[in-house]
Coordinates of C-alpha atoms and ligand atoms in Angstrom, one line a residue:
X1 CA 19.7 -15.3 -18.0
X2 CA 18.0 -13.5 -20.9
X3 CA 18.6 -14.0 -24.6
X4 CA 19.7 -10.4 -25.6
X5 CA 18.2 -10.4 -28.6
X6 CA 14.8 -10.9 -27.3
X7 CA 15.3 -8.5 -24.9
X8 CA 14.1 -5.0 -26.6
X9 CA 10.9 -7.0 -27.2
X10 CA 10.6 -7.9 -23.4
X11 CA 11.2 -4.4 -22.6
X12 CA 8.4 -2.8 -25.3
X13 CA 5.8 -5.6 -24.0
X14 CA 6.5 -4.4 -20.5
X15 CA 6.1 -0.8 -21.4
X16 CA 2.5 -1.5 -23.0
X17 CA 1.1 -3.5 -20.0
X18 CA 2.8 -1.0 -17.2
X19 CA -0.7 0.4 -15.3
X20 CA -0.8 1.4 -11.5
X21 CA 1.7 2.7 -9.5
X22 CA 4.0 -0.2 -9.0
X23 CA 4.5 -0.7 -12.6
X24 CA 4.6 2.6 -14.3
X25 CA 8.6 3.0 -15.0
X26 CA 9.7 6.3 -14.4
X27 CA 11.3 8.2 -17.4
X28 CA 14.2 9.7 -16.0
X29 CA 15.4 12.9 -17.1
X30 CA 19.2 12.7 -17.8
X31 CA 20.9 15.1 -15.1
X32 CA 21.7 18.4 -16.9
X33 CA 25.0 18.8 -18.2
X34 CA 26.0 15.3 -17.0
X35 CA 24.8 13.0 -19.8
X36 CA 26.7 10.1 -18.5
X37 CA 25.0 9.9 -15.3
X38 CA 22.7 6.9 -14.0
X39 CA 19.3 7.1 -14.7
X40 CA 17.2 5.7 -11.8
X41 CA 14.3 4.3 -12.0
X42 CA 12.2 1.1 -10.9
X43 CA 12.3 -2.6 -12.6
X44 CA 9.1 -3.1 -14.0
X45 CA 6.5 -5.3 -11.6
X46 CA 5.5 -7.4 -14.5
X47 CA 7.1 -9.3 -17.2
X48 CA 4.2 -8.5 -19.8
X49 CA 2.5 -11.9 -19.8
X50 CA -1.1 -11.9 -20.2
X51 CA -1.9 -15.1 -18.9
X52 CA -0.3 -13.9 -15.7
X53 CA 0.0 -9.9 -15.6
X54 CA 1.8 -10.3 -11.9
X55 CA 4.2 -12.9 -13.0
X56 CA 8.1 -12.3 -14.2
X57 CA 9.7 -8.6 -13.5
X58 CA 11.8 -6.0 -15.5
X59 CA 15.1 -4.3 -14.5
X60 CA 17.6 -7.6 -13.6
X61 CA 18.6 -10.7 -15.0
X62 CA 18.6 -13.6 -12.7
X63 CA 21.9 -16.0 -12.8
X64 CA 21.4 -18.0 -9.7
X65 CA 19.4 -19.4 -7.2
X66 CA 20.4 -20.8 -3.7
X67 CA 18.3 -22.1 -1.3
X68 CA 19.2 -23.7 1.3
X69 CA 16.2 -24.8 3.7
X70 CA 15.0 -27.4 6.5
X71 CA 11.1 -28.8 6.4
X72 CA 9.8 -30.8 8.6
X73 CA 6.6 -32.4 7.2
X74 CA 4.9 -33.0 10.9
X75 CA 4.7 -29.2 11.3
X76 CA 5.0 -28.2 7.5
X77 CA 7.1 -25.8 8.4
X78 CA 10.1 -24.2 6.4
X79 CA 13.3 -22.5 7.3
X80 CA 14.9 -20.9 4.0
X81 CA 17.4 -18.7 3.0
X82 CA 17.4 -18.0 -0.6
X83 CA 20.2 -16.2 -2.1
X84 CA 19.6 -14.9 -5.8
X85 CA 22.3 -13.9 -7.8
X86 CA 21.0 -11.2 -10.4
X87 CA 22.2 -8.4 -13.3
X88 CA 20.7 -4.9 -13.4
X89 CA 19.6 -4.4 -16.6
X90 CA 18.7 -0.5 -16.3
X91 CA 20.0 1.9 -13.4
X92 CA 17.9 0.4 -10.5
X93 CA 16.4 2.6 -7.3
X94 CA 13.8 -0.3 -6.8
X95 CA 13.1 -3.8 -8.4
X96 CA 10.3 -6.4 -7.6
X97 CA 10.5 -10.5 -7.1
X98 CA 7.6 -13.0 -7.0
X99 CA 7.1 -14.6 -3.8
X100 CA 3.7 -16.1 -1.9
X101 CA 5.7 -17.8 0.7
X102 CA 5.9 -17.7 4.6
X103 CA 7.0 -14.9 6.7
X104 CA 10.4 -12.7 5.5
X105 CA 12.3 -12.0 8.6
X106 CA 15.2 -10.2 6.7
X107 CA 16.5 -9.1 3.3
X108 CA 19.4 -8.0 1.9
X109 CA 21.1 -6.5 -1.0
X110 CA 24.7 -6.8 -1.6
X111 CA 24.9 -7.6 2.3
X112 CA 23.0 -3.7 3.2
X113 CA 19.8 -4.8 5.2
X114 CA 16.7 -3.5 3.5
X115 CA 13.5 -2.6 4.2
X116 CA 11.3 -4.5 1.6
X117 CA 7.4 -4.6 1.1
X118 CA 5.0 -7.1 0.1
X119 CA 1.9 -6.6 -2.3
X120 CA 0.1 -10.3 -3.4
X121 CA 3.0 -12.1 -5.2
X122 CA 5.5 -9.0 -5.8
X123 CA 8.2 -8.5 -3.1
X124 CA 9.3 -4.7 -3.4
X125 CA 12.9 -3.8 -2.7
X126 CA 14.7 -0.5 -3.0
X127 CA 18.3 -1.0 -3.2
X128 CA 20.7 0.9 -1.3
X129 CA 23.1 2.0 -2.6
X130 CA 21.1 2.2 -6.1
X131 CA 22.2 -0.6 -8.8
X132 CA 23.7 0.4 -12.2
X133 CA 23.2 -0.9 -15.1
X134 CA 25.5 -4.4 -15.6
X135 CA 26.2 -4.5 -11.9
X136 CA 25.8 -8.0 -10.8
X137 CA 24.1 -7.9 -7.1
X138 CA 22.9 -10.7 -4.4
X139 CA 19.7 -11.0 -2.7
X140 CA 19.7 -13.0 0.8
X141 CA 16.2 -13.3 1.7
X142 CA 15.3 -15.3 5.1
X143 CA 11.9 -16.7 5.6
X144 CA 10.1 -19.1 7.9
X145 CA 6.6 -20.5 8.1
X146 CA 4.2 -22.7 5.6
X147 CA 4.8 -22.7 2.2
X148 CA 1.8 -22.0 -0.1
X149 CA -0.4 -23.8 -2.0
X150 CA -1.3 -21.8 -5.4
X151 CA -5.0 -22.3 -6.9
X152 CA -4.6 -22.6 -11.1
X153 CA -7.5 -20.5 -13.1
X154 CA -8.4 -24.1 -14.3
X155 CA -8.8 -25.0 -10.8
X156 CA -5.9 -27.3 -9.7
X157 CA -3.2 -26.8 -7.2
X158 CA 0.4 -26.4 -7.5
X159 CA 3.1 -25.0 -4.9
X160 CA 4.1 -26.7 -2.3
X161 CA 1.4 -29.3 -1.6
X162 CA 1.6 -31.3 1.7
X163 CA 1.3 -35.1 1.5
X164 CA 1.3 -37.6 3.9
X165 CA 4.9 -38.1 4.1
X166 CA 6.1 -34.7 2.9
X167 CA 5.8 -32.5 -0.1
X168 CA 4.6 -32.6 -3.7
X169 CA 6.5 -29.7 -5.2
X170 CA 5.6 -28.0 -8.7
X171 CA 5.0 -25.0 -10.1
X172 CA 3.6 -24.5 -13.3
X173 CA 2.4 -22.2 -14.7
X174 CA 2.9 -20.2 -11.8
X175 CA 3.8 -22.4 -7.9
X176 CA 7.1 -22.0 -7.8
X177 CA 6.9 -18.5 -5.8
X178 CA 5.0 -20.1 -3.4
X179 CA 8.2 -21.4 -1.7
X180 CA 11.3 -19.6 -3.5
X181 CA 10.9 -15.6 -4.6
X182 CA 11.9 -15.8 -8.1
X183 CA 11.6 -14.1 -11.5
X184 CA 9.1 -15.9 -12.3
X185 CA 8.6 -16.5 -16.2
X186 CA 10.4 -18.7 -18.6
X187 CA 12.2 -16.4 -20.1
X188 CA 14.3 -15.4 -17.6
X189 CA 16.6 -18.4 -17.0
X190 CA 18.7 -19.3 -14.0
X191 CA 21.3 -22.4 -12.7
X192 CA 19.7 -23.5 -9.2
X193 CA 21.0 -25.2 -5.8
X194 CA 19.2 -26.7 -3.4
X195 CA 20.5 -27.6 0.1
X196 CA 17.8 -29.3 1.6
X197 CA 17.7 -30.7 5.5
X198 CA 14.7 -32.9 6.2
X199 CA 13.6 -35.7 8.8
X200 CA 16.0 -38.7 8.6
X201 CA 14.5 -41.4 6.4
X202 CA 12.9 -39.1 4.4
X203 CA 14.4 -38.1 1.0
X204 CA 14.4 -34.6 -1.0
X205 CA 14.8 -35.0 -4.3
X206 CA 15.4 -31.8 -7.0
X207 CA 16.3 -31.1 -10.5
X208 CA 20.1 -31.8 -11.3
X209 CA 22.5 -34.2 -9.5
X210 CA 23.0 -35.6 -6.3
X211 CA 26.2 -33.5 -5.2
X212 CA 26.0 -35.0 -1.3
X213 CA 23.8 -36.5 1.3
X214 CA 24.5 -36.6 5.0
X215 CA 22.8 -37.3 7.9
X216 CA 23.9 -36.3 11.7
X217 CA 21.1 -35.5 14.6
X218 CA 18.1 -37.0 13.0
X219 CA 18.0 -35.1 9.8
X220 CA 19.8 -35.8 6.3
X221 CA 20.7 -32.7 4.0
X222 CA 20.3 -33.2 0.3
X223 CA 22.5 -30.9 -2.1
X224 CA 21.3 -30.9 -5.8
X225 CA 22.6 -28.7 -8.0
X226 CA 20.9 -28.0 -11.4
X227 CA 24.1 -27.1 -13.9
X228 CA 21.8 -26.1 -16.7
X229 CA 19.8 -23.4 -17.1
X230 CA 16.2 -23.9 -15.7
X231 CA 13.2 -21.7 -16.2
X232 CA 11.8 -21.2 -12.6
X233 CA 7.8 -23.1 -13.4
X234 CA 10.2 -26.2 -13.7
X235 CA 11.9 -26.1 -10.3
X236 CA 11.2 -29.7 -7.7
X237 CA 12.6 -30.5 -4.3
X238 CA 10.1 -32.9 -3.5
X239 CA 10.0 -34.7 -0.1
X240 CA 8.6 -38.1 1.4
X241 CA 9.3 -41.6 1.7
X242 CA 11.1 -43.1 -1.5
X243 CA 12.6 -45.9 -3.0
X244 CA 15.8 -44.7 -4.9
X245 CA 17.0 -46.5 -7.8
X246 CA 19.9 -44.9 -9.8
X247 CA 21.3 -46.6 -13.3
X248 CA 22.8 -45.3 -16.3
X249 CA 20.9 -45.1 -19.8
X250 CA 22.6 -47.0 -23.4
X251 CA 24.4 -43.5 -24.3
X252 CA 25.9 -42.9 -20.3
X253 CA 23.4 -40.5 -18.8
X254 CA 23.3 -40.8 -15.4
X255 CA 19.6 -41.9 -14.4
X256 CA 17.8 -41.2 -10.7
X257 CA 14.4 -42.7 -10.2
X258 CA 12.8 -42.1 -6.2
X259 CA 9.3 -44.0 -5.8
X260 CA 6.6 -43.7 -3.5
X261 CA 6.7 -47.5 -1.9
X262 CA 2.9 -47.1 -2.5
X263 CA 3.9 -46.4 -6.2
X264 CA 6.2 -49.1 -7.4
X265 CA 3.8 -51.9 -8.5
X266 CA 2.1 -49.8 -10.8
X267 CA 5.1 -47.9 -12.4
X268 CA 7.5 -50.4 -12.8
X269 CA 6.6 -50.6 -16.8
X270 CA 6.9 -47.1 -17.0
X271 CA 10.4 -46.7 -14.8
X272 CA 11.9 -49.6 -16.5
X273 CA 11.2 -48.0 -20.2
X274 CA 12.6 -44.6 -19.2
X275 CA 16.5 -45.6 -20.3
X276 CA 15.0 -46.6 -24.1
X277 CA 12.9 -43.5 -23.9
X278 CA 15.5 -40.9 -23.7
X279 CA 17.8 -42.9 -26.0
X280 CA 14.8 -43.0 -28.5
X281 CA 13.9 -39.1 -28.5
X282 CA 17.9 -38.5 -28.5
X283 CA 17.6 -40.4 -31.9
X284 CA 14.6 -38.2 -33.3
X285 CA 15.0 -34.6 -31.2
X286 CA 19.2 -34.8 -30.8
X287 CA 21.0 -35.1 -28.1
X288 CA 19.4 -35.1 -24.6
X289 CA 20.2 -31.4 -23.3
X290 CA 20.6 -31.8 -19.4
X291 CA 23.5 -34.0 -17.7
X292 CA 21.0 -36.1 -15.8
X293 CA 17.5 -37.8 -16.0
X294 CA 15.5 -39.7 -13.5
X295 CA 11.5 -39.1 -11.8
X296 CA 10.0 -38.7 -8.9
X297 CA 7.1 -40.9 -8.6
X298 CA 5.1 -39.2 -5.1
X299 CA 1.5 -39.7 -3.9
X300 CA -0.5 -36.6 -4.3
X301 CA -4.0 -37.4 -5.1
X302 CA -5.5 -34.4 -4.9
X303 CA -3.0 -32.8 -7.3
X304 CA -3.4 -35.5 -9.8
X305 CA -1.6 -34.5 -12.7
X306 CA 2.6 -34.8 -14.1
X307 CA 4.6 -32.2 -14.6
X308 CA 8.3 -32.2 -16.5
X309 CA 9.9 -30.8 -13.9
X310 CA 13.7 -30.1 -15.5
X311 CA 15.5 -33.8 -15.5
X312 CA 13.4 -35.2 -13.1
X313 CA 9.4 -35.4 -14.1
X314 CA 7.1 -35.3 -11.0
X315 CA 4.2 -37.7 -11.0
X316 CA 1.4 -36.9 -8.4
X317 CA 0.4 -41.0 -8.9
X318 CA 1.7 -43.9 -10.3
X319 CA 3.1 -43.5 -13.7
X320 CA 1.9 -45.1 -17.2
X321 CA 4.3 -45.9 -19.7
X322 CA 2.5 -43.1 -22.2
X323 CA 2.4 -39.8 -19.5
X324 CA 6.2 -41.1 -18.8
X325 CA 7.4 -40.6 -22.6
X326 CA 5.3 -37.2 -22.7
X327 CA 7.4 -36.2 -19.8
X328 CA 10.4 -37.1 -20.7
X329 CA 9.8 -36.0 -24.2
X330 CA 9.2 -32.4 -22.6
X331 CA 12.6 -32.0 -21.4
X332 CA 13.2 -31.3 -25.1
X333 CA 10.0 -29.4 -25.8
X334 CA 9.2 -26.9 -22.7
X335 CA 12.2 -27.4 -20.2
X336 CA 15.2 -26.5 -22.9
X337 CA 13.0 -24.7 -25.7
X338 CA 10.7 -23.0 -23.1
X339 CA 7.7 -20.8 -23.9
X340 CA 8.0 -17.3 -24.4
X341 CA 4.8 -16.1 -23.2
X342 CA 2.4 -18.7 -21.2
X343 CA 0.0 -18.6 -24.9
X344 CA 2.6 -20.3 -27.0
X345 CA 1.6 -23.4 -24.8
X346 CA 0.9 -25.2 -27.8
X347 CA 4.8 -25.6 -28.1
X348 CA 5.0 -27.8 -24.9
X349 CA 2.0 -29.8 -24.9
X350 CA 1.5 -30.6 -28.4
X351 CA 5.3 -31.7 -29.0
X352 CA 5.2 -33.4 -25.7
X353 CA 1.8 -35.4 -26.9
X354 CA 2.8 -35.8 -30.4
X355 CA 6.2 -37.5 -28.7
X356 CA 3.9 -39.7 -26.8
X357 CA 2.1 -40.8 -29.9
X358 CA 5.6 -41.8 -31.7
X359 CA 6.9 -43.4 -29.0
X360 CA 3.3 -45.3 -28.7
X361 CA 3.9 -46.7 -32.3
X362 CA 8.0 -47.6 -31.3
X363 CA 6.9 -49.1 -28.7
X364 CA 4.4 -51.6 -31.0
X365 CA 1.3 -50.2 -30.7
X366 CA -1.0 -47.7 -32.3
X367 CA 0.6 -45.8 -35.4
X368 CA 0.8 -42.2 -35.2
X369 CA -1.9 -41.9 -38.5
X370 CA -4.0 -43.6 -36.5
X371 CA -3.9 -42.0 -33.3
X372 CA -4.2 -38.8 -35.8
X373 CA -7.6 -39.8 -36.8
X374 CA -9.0 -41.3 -33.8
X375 CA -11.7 -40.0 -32.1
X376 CA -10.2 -38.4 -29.6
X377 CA -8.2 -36.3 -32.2
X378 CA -9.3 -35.5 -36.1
X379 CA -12.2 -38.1 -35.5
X380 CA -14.4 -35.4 -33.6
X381 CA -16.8 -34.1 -34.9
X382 CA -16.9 -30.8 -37.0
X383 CA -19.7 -29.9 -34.3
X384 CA -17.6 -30.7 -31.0
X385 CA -17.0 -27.4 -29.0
X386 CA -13.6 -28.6 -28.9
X387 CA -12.7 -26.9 -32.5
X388 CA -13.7 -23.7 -31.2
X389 CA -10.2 -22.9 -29.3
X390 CA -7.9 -21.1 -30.9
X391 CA -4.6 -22.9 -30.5
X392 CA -2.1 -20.4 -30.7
X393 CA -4.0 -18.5 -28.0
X394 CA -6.2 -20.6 -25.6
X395 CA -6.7 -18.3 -22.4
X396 CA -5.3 -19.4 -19.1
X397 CA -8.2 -21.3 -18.1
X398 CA -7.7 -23.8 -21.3
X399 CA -3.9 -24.2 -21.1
X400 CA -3.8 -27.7 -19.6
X401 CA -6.9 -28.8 -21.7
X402 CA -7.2 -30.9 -24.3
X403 CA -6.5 -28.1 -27.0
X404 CA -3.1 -27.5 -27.1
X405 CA -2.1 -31.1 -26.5
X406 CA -4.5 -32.8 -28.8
X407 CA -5.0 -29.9 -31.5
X408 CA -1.0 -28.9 -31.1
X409 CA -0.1 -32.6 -31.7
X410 CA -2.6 -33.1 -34.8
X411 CA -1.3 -29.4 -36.0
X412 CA 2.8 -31.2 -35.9
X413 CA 1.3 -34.3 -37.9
X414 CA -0.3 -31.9 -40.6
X415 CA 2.6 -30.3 -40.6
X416 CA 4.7 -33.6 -41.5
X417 CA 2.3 -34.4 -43.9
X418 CA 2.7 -31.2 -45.2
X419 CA 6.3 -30.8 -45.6
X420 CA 7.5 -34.9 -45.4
X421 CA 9.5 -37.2 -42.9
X422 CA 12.8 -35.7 -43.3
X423 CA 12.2 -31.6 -43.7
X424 CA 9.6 -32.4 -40.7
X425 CA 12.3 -34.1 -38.3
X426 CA 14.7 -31.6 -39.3
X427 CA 12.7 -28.8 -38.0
X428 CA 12.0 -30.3 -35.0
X429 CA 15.9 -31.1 -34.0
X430 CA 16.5 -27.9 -35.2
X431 CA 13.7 -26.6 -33.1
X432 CA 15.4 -28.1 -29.8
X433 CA 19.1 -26.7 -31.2
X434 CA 18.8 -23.4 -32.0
X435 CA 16.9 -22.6 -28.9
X436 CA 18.7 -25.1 -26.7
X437 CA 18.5 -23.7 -22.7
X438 CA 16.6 -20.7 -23.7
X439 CA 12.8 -19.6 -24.9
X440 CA 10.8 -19.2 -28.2
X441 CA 7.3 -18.5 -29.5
X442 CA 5.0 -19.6 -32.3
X443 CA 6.4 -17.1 -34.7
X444 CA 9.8 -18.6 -34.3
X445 CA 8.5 -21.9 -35.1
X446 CA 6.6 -20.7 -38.0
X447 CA 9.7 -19.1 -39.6
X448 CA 11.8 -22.3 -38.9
X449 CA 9.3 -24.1 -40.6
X450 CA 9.0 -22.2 -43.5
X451 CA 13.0 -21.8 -43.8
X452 CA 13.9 -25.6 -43.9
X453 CA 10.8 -26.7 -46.1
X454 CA 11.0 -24.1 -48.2
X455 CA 7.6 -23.4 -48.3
X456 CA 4.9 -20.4 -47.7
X457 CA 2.9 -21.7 -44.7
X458 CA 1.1 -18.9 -43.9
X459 CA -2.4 -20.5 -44.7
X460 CA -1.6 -24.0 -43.3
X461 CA -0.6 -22.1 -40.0
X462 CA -3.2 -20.1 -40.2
X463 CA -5.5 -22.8 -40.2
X464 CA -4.3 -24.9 -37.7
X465 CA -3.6 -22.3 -35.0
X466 CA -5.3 -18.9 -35.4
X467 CA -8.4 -19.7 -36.9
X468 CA -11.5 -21.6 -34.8
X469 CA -13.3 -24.8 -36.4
X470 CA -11.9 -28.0 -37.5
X471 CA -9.5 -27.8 -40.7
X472 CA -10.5 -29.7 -43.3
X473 CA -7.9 -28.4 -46.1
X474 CA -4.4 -27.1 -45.2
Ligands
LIG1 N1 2.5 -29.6 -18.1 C1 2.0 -30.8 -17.4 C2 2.1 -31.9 -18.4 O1 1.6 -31.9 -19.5 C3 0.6 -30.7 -16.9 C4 0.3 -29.5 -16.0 C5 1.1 -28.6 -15.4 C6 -1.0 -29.2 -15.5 N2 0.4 -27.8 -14.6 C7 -0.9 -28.1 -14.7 C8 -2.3 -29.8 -15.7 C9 -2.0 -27.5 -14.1 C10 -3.4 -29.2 -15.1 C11 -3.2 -28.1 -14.3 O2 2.6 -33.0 -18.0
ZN2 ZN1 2.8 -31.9 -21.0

């Protein structure tokens, strides 16, 4: 699902960064004397990211995403059919989907068996018959083998990463096609379904609700069906051994926590503060925008970071009270309002971590002025090499550092201080309503800003997130 008004943007960025012969689109000639005709040509193999020149593709528009799968964590082994529900967006004759997983042993379009070819992450299919523009088509791909585990360009790991009793699933910025082909970018929004068939005593856990659970012959099947859309980077069906606890929060969402035994001791502060912590950002963001909230609480040590995966964080350890509120605060801030290109990661991490410090000062401790100035934030010095980032655009290598979640949350209390409590809050739920389920950038925010204060704030932007060095007037 694409916002169509961001769309002739998408399309002009894919145009500039089309280079090499699976990614130049072919200007058709219209058929003479038939000016109504289809003009063929192939999807673009990139969305135009930067960050990640492979990631997302042109041409479709992805509604839905089935997959229906067993794993057994003894052999890691996976035995998947996906089934993607797309829209042509141009007259297609070929069309590309992200994928790093295991071994296709068929593919279809619109139930015609293709042939299909693979090149790093793109998956290459030429439709036949051709797709027109509007048509809605379905992909069944069938695939078995290991899943992937994808190396960051900071270093960490993300995919599908073995543990000792299953899986530890994530994918962002870019695991997810380790284990489901996907369009994978945020702006290209889908519902998903998981059916997932794993070792009796185990549990798979997703994004979504709980729509059954059986078990016959040794093995339970999990169906979890994500109702809203979800940008693919924030897909989960983790696996292991977990302790299920489901509730209700004060204002009726439905609440499904799954710990790692080995986890419970030291997240049981964290777990029992989640109710009060999406009832207190409902208070300052607006409503909560999924049906359902929860975590998944795993062992995965040599992962060894969270990740808001859509209703249900993932935590690779046990979880502290202050990474829970971030990651709950980010189903707000990254999974409804998501990114629109992986450089605007300033508007995840430093609402997420600015979140963290309010809830910090609800919660009774430090005040958000003086987590401002302390010496992990405005208290560095002018000197520290951390001012040198710029925050609007911190490479891919810097987008889980220190910048975009310290800086970004220091650049939303300037901003407060700027524009005062009320216009400030008011931005930020109209932030999270206006692009509700969908994706926006840092010039978005920058007009919304600037439209409910009132105010030019060209230079205090300027200051805060194009320009290197520490600000010292705005
Ligand atoms: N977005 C995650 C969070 O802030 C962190 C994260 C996701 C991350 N992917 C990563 C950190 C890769 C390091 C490397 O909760
Ligand atoms: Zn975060």
């Amino acid at each position: 699902m694409t916002y169509s008004r961001l769309r002739a943007a998408t399309m002009a960025a894919v145009a500039l960064v089309a280079a090499g012969p699976l990614v130049a689109p072919q200007v058709a000639g219209a058929a003479p004397g038939n000016p109504g005709a289809p003009r063929y040509s192939a999807g673009a193999a990139s969305i135009g990211d930067p960050y990640f020149p492979d990631a997302g593709n042109g041409g479709y528009d992805v509604q839905h995403y089935d997959l229906d799968f067993s794993y057994d964590p003894a052999t890691r082994f996976m035995d998947a059919t996906a089934t993607i529900t797309a829209v042509a967006t141009q007259d297609l004759d070929r069309f590309n989907l992200d994928f790093r997983g295991p071994e296709i042993s068929s593919l279809t379009v619109n139930g015609h068996p293709h042939a299909f070819t693979r090149d790093g992450q793109e998956l290459i299919v030429t439709p036949r018959p051709k797709l027109k523009t509007g048509q809605t088509f379905t992909v069944v791909v069938r695939y078995a083998g290991v899943p992937a585990v994808v190396t960051d360009p900071d270093g960490s790991i993300e995919g599908w990463v073995p543990t000792d009793d299953g899986a530890f699933v994530a994918g962002e910025p870019q695991g997810t096609p380790a284990w489901l082909p996907t369009n994978d970018h945020p702006t290209d929004k889908a519902t998903f379904r998981f059916t997932a068939k794993v070792p009796e005593g185990l549990t798979a856990v997703g994004n979504g609700q709980l729509l059954s659970q059986r078990t016959s012959d040794g093995w339970t099947t999990f169906v979890w069906d994500s109702t809203e859309p979800m940008a693919s980077y924030l897909a989960t069906i983790t696996i292991g051994n977990f302790v299920v606890t489901e509730t209700t929060t004060a204002g009726g969402i439905p609440v499904y926590v799954a710990v790692d035994p080995r986890q419970v001791a030291g997240s049981a502060s964290a777990v029992a503060q989640l109710p009060k912590m999406i009832d207190f950002f409902s208070s300052k963001f607006g409503p909560y925008p999924f049906a359902s909230t929860g975590a998944i609480i795993d062992r995965a040590p040599n992962v060894g970071y969270a990740l808001e995966t859509q209703t249900k964080p993932v935590f690779s350890g046990a979880a502290s009270v202050s990474t829970m509120a971030h990651e709950l605060a980010h189903q707000w801030y990254g999974d409804s309002v998501s990114p629109e290109r992986w450089s605007d990661i300033w508007l995840n991490e430093g609402f997420a971590t600015y979140a963290q410090w309010m809830y910090t000062e609800y919660n009774g401790g430090a005040s958000v002025t003086q987590t401002f100035n302390s010496s992990s934030n405005y208290g560095r010095a002018a000197s520290s090499s951390f001012w040198q980032t710029v925050l609007a655009d911190p490479g891919p290598v810097d987008m889980f550092s220190s910048i975009p979640y310290n800086r970004g949350a220091m650049t939303l209390h300037a901003l407060r201080g700027k524009v005062g409590d009320d216009t400030f809050f008011r931005i930020l739920r109209e932030w999270a309503a206006n692009n509700r389920h969908g994706h926006a950038s840092t010039a978005d925010f920058i007009a919304l800003a600037e439209k409910e204060s009132g105010q030019h704030l060209g230079a205090f932007f300027d200051v805060w997130l194009f320009q290197q060095g520490k600000p010292t007037t705005w």
